[in-house]
């Protein structure tokens, strides 16, 4: 069974046909650098597993290359599992920051990456080691996914000119609102009561694309576009599956950025596509029973293959609900 489109009057359901339009098969003219390179700055001495899960997920979604930019001790764990991963700085088309880090470590890493030139630009070929100064960013700053401990950096990243996708669960979004002194969505219960409005409010407040995780995934843009993805199975509600989503999202966004797309619509479509792949991978990994986050990550590759196969024979009517022209509440 595939994730069912939602039929009520909330964010537009993001369909398999919509998502298939976001992914591309590699062609004869491709090499690893044309397909998108993901930079992963995730994991910590406390949570090395989050880095392993994100790396497995990013690779199984099919990037040209994955660079691991996190702590050395965590890099060893990532490389032991996935030798395909390239450690150390270099050019990337997207940066994923914060899974498996606390806020203090995420901030330290962010300042270090910024100093090393993370903002150098998607179109021109962003280079996390380019040594450009840490001043005002240009419009071509590399897209950034802020997860877990890095969510509070959204203001800084947007202020620096990065296209940003922030990926909170309800508790993390409530904490972000509470820290900003905005009471309406300052509790987990308040976010869970109106998740779509909470995501939209945050997108407008911080000028970033918001992917709010939960039993359904809500994506919102600062201009009010809303997309929704239903989960395939509630077995997905287990530790580490969010780290998997962040890695998958990194690869989808790197592929879009490599094709020159990192505007808010592209980020939102990439976010909804990653959520849909994640939901489908959960069904494949679960088979009706418990799933492990690492198995979920592994199942992303067949989920990508299925979606690309679907693209060939998708009915045009299936793409009707992509939310581009919907009014906002
Ligand atoms: N394998 C790994 O390395 C994993 C690492 N993870 C990382 O762990 C970090 C913390 O993530 P969380 O979102 O869990 O944040 P927290 O650990 O801050 O927990 C969120 C909230 O849940 C509450 N809570 C904790 N245990 C509870 C329980 N047994 N019953 C009820 N409430 C409980 C806490 O009091 C807190 O308010 C993130 O950096 C994340 O990426 C997680 O993704 C899980 C897997
Ligand atoms: N009740 C649920 N049913 C289905 N999926 C869920 C449910 N609750 C959470 N999820 C999904 O599980 C993942 C959990 O992510 P997250 O909370 O970041 O966990 P972690 O930090 O442990 O990786 C998200 O993709 C979220 O959408």
mmCIF file of N, CA, C and O in Angstrom, residues 48-96:
data_model
loop_
_atom_site.group_PDB
_atom_site.id
_atom_site.type_symbol
_atom_site.label_atom_id
_atom_site.label_comp_id
_atom_site.label_asym_id
_atom_site.label_seq_id
_atom_site.Cartn_x
_atom_site.Cartn_y
_atom_site.Cartn_z
ATOM 1 N N UNK A 48 26.460 9.133 18.124
ATOM 2 C CA UNK A 48 27.104 8.777 16.844
ATOM 3 C C UNK A 48 26.135 8.074 15.895
ATOM 4 O O UNK A 48 26.263 8.187 14.678
ATOM 5 N N UNK A 49 25.151 7.369 16.462
ATOM 6 C CA UNK A 49 24.217 6.609 15.624
ATOM 7 C C UNK A 49 23.444 7.494 14.662
ATOM 8 O O UNK A 49 23.136 7.079 13.534
ATOM 9 N N UNK A 50 23.132 8.705 15.097
ATOM 10 C CA UNK A 50 22.361 9.599 14.227
ATOM 11 C C UNK A 50 23.123 9.891 12.939
ATOM 12 O O UNK A 50 22.531 10.012 11.861
ATOM 13 N N UNK A 51 24.465 10.012 13.057
ATOM 14 C CA UNK A 51 25.280 10.274 11.858
ATOM 15 C C UNK A 51 25.279 9.064 10.929
ATOM 16 O O UNK A 51 25.191 9.201 9.696
ATOM 17 N N UNK A 52 25.374 7.879 11.510
ATOM 18 C CA UNK A 52 25.367 6.652 10.699
ATOM 19 C C UNK A 52 24.032 6.520 9.962
ATOM 20 O O UNK A 52 23.987 6.222 8.762
ATOM 21 N N UNK A 53 22.955 6.774 10.688
ATOM 22 C CA UNK A 53 21.623 6.651 10.072
ATOM 23 C C UNK A 53 21.433 7.666 8.949
ATOM 24 O O UNK A 53 20.927 7.332 7.863
ATOM 25 N N UNK A 54 21.844 8.903 9.194
ATOM 26 C CA UNK A 54 21.685 9.937 8.169
ATOM 27 C C UNK A 54 22.531 9.650 6.941
ATOM 28 O O UNK A 54 22.108 9.889 5.798
ATOM 29 N N UNK A 55 23.749 9.142 7.172
ATOM 30 C CA UNK A 55 24.638 8.832 6.044
ATOM 31 C C UNK A 55 24.075 7.682 5.212
ATOM 32 O O UNK A 55 24.059 7.742 3.976
ATOM 33 N N UNK A 56 23.609 6.647 5.885
ATOM 34 C CA UNK A 56 23.015 5.524 5.154
ATOM 35 C C UNK A 56 21.821 6.015 4.320
ATOM 36 O O UNK A 56 21.670 5.653 3.149
ATOM 37 N N UNK A 57 20.993 6.859 4.934
ATOM 38 C CA UNK A 57 19.805 7.360 4.230
ATOM 39 C C UNK A 57 20.179 8.238 3.049
ATOM 40 O O UNK A 57 19.605 8.105 1.954
ATOM 41 N N UNK A 58 21.134 9.132 3.261
ATOM 42 C CA UNK A 58 21.539 10.013 2.160
ATOM 43 C C UNK A 58 22.060 9.173 0.996
ATOM 44 O O UNK A 58 21.691 9.393 -0.166
ATOM 45 N N UNK A 59 22.904 8.190 1.292
ATOM 46 C CA UNK A 59 23.470 7.358 0.218
ATOM 47 C C UNK A 59 22.409 6.520 -0.470
ATOM 48 O O UNK A 59 22.425 6.364 -1.697
ATOM 49 N N UNK A 60 21.483 5.954 0.265
ATOM 50 C CA UNK A 60 20.443 5.103 -0.332
ATOM 51 C C UNK A 60 19.439 5.900 -1.158
ATOM 52 O O UNK A 60 18.672 5.327 -1.919
ATOM 53 N N UNK A 61 19.433 7.225 -0.992
ATOM 54 C CA UNK A 61 18.539 8.058 -1.818
ATOM 55 C C UNK A 61 19.214 8.407 -3.136
ATOM 56 O O UNK A 61 18.551 8.889 -4.061
ATOM 57 N N UNK A 62 20.538 8.179 -3.241
ATOM 58 C CA UNK A 62 21.179 8.276 -4.544
ATOM 59 C C UNK A 62 21.852 9.585 -4.885
ATOM 60 O O UNK A 62 21.596 10.153 -5.957
ATOM 61 N N UNK A 63 22.748 10.105 -4.030
ATOM 62 C CA UNK A 63 23.488 11.328 -4.406
ATOM 63 C C UNK A 63 24.650 10.981 -5.330
ATOM 64 O O UNK A 63 25.009 9.805 -5.484
ATOM 65 N N UNK A 64 25.278 12.026 -5.925
ATOM 66 C CA UNK A 64 26.535 11.784 -6.620
ATOM 67 C C UNK A 64 27.630 11.440 -5.628
ATOM 68 O O UNK A 64 28.478 10.585 -5.878
ATOM 69 N N UNK A 65 27.594 12.108 -4.479
ATOM 70 C CA UNK A 65 28.617 11.878 -3.446
ATOM 71 C C UNK A 65 28.084 12.367 -2.110
ATOM 72 O O UNK A 65 27.256 13.289 -2.062
ATOM 73 N N UNK A 66 28.567 11.730 -1.047
ATOM 74 C CA UNK A 66 28.270 12.201 0.307
ATOM 75 C C UNK A 66 29.576 12.566 0.989
ATOM 76 O O UNK A 66 30.510 11.750 1.049
ATOM 77 N N UNK A 67 29.660 13.808 1.481
ATOM 78 C CA UNK A 67 30.809 14.215 2.304
ATOM 79 C C UNK A 67 30.353 14.247 3.749
ATOM 80 O O UNK A 67 29.305 14.821 4.061
ATOM 81 N N UNK A 68 31.177 13.669 4.638
ATOM 82 C CA UNK A 68 30.857 13.725 6.055
ATOM 83 C C UNK A 68 31.726 14.791 6.719
ATOM 84 O O UNK A 68 32.960 14.730 6.635
ATOM 85 N N UNK A 69 31.079 15.758 7.362
ATOM 86 C CA UNK A 69 31.760 16.946 7.884
ATOM 87 C C UNK A 69 31.695 17.042 9.399
ATOM 88 O O UNK A 69 31.984 18.092 9.974
ATOM 89 N N UNK A 70 31.293 15.949 10.075
ATOM 90 C CA UNK A 70 31.114 15.991 11.528
ATOM 91 C C UNK A 70 32.376 15.593 12.276
ATOM 92 O O UNK A 70 33.469 15.501 11.701
ATOM 93 N N UNK A 71 32.242 15.348 13.592
ATOM 94 C CA UNK A 71 33.394 15.056 14.440
ATOM 95 C C UNK A 71 34.153 13.799 14.013
ATOM 96 O O UNK A 71 33.565 12.854 13.488
ATOM 97 N N UNK A 72 35.467 13.795 14.282
ATOM 98 C CA UNK A 72 36.333 12.694 13.820
ATOM 99 C C UNK A 72 35.894 11.340 14.380
ATOM 100 O O UNK A 72 35.873 10.337 13.655
ATOM 101 N N UNK A 73 35.512 11.311 15.657
ATOM 102 C CA UNK A 73 35.160 10.006 16.242
ATOM 103 C C UNK A 73 33.874 9.464 15.606
ATOM 104 O O UNK A 73 33.704 8.252 15.474
ATOM 105 N N UNK A 74 33.016 10.349 15.214
ATOM 106 C CA UNK A 74 31.772 9.934 14.565
ATOM 107 C C UNK A 74 32.036 9.543 13.114
ATOM 108 O O UNK A 74 31.404 8.623 12.588
ATOM 109 N N UNK A 75 32.991 10.229 12.498
ATOM 110 C CA UNK A 75 33.358 9.890 11.113
ATOM 111 C C UNK A 75 33.810 8.435 11.025
ATOM 112 O O UNK A 75 33.508 7.734 10.049
ATOM 113 N N UNK A 76 34.527 7.974 12.052
ATOM 114 C CA UNK A 76 34.972 6.570 12.039
ATOM 115 C C UNK A 76 33.787 5.622 12.002
ATOM 116 O O UNK A 76 33.782 4.625 11.280
ATOM 117 N N UNK A 77 32.766 5.926 12.790
ATOM 118 C CA UNK A 77 31.577 5.069 12.814
ATOM 119 C C UNK A 77 30.856 5.103 11.463
ATOM 120 O O UNK A 77 30.397 4.073 10.953
ATOM 121 N N UNK A 78 30.776 6.287 10.877
ATOM 122 C CA UNK A 78 30.103 6.424 9.573
ATOM 123 C C UNK A 78 30.857 5.624 8.510
ATOM 124 O O UNK A 78 30.266 4.863 7.729
ATOM 125 N N UNK A 79 32.196 5.773 8.510
ATOM 126 C CA UNK A 79 32.998 5.091 7.485
ATOM 127 C C UNK A 79 33.029 3.581 7.680
ATOM 128 O O UNK A 79 33.109 2.828 6.699
ATOM 129 N N UNK A 80 32.938 3.136 8.921
ATOM 130 C CA UNK A 80 32.910 1.690 9.167
ATOM 131 C C UNK A 80 31.662 1.078 8.541
ATOM 132 O O UNK A 80 31.695 -0.043 8.017
ATOM 133 N N UNK A 81 30.591 1.814 8.576
ATOM 134 C CA UNK A 81 29.339 1.327 7.981
ATOM 135 C C UNK A 81 29.290 1.603 6.473
ATOM 136 O O UNK A 81 28.805 0.781 5.711
ATOM 137 N N UNK A 82 29.784 2.775 6.062
ATOM 138 C CA UNK A 82 29.627 3.191 4.661
ATOM 139 C C UNK A 82 30.925 3.763 4.110
ATOM 140 O O UNK A 82 31.175 4.975 4.147
ATOM 141 N N UNK A 83 31.793 2.922 3.562
ATOM 142 C CA UNK A 83 33.052 3.415 2.998
ATOM 143 C C UNK A 83 32.860 4.320 1.784
ATOM 144 O O UNK A 83 33.803 5.010 1.368
ATOM 145 N N UNK A 84 31.660 4.330 1.231
ATOM 146 C CA UNK A 84 31.382 5.222 0.086
ATOM 147 C C UNK A 84 31.467 6.689 0.499
ATOM 148 O O UNK A 84 31.659 7.573 -0.341
ATOM 149 N N UNK A 85 31.287 6.944 1.789
ATOM 150 C CA UNK A 85 31.247 8.311 2.298
ATOM 151 C C UNK A 85 32.648 8.930 2.274
ATOM 152 O O UNK A 85 33.629 8.285 2.642
ATOM 153 N N UNK A 86 32.745 10.179 1.840
ATOM 154 C CA UNK A 86 34.037 10.872 1.747
ATOM 155 C C UNK A 86 34.164 11.811 2.952
ATOM 156 O O UNK A 86 33.375 12.757 3.077
ATOM 157 N N UNK A 87 35.132 11.573 3.839
ATOM 158 C CA UNK A 87 35.249 12.446 5.010
ATOM 159 C C UNK A 87 35.990 13.731 4.686
ATOM 160 O O UNK A 87 36.840 13.758 3.799
ATOM 161 N N UNK A 88 35.631 14.794 5.413
ATOM 162 C CA UNK A 88 36.349 16.053 5.291
ATOM 163 C C UNK A 88 35.678 17.020 4.336
ATOM 164 O O UNK A 88 34.780 16.648 3.571
ATOM 165 N N UNK A 89 36.112 18.295 4.395
ATOM 166 C CA UNK A 89 35.446 19.344 3.638
ATOM 167 C C UNK A 89 35.696 19.262 2.135
ATOM 168 O O UNK A 89 36.635 18.628 1.675
ATOM 169 N N UNK A 90 34.834 19.925 1.412
ATOM 170 C CA UNK A 90 34.900 19.970 -0.047
ATOM 171 C C UNK A 90 33.615 20.588 -0.562
ATOM 172 O O UNK A 90 32.753 20.991 0.223
ATOM 173 N N UNK A 91 33.494 20.651 -1.868
ATOM 174 C CA UNK A 91 32.304 21.303 -2.452
ATOM 175 C C UNK A 91 31.058 20.460 -2.229
ATOM 176 O O UNK A 91 31.076 19.253 -2.433
ATOM 177 N N UNK A 92 29.986 21.114 -1.822
ATOM 178 C CA UNK A 92 28.698 20.429 -1.642
ATOM 179 C C UNK A 92 27.597 21.286 -2.258
ATOM 180 O O UNK A 92 27.752 22.495 -2.421
ATOM 181 N N UNK A 93 26.481 20.652 -2.582
ATOM 182 C CA UNK A 93 25.311 21.389 -3.077
ATOM 183 C C UNK A 93 24.270 21.616 -1.982
ATOM 184 O O UNK A 93 23.331 22.379 -2.173
ATOM 185 N N UNK A 94 24.405 20.904 -0.848
ATOM 186 C CA UNK A 94 23.511 21.131 0.286
ATOM 187 C C UNK A 94 24.238 20.705 1.548
ATOM 188 O O UNK A 94 25.086 19.804 1.524
ATOM 189 N N UNK A 95 23.924 21.381 2.642
ATOM 190 C CA UNK A 95 24.479 21.021 3.947
ATOM 191 C C UNK A 95 23.336 20.573 4.859
ATOM 192 O O UNK A 95 22.319 21.263 4.969
ATOM 193 N N UNK A 96 23.508 19.412 5.500
ATOM 194 C CA UNK A 96 22.549 18.940 6.515
ATOM 195 C C UNK A 96 23.258 19.047 7.862
ATOM 196 O O UNK A 96 24.328 18.459 8.055
#
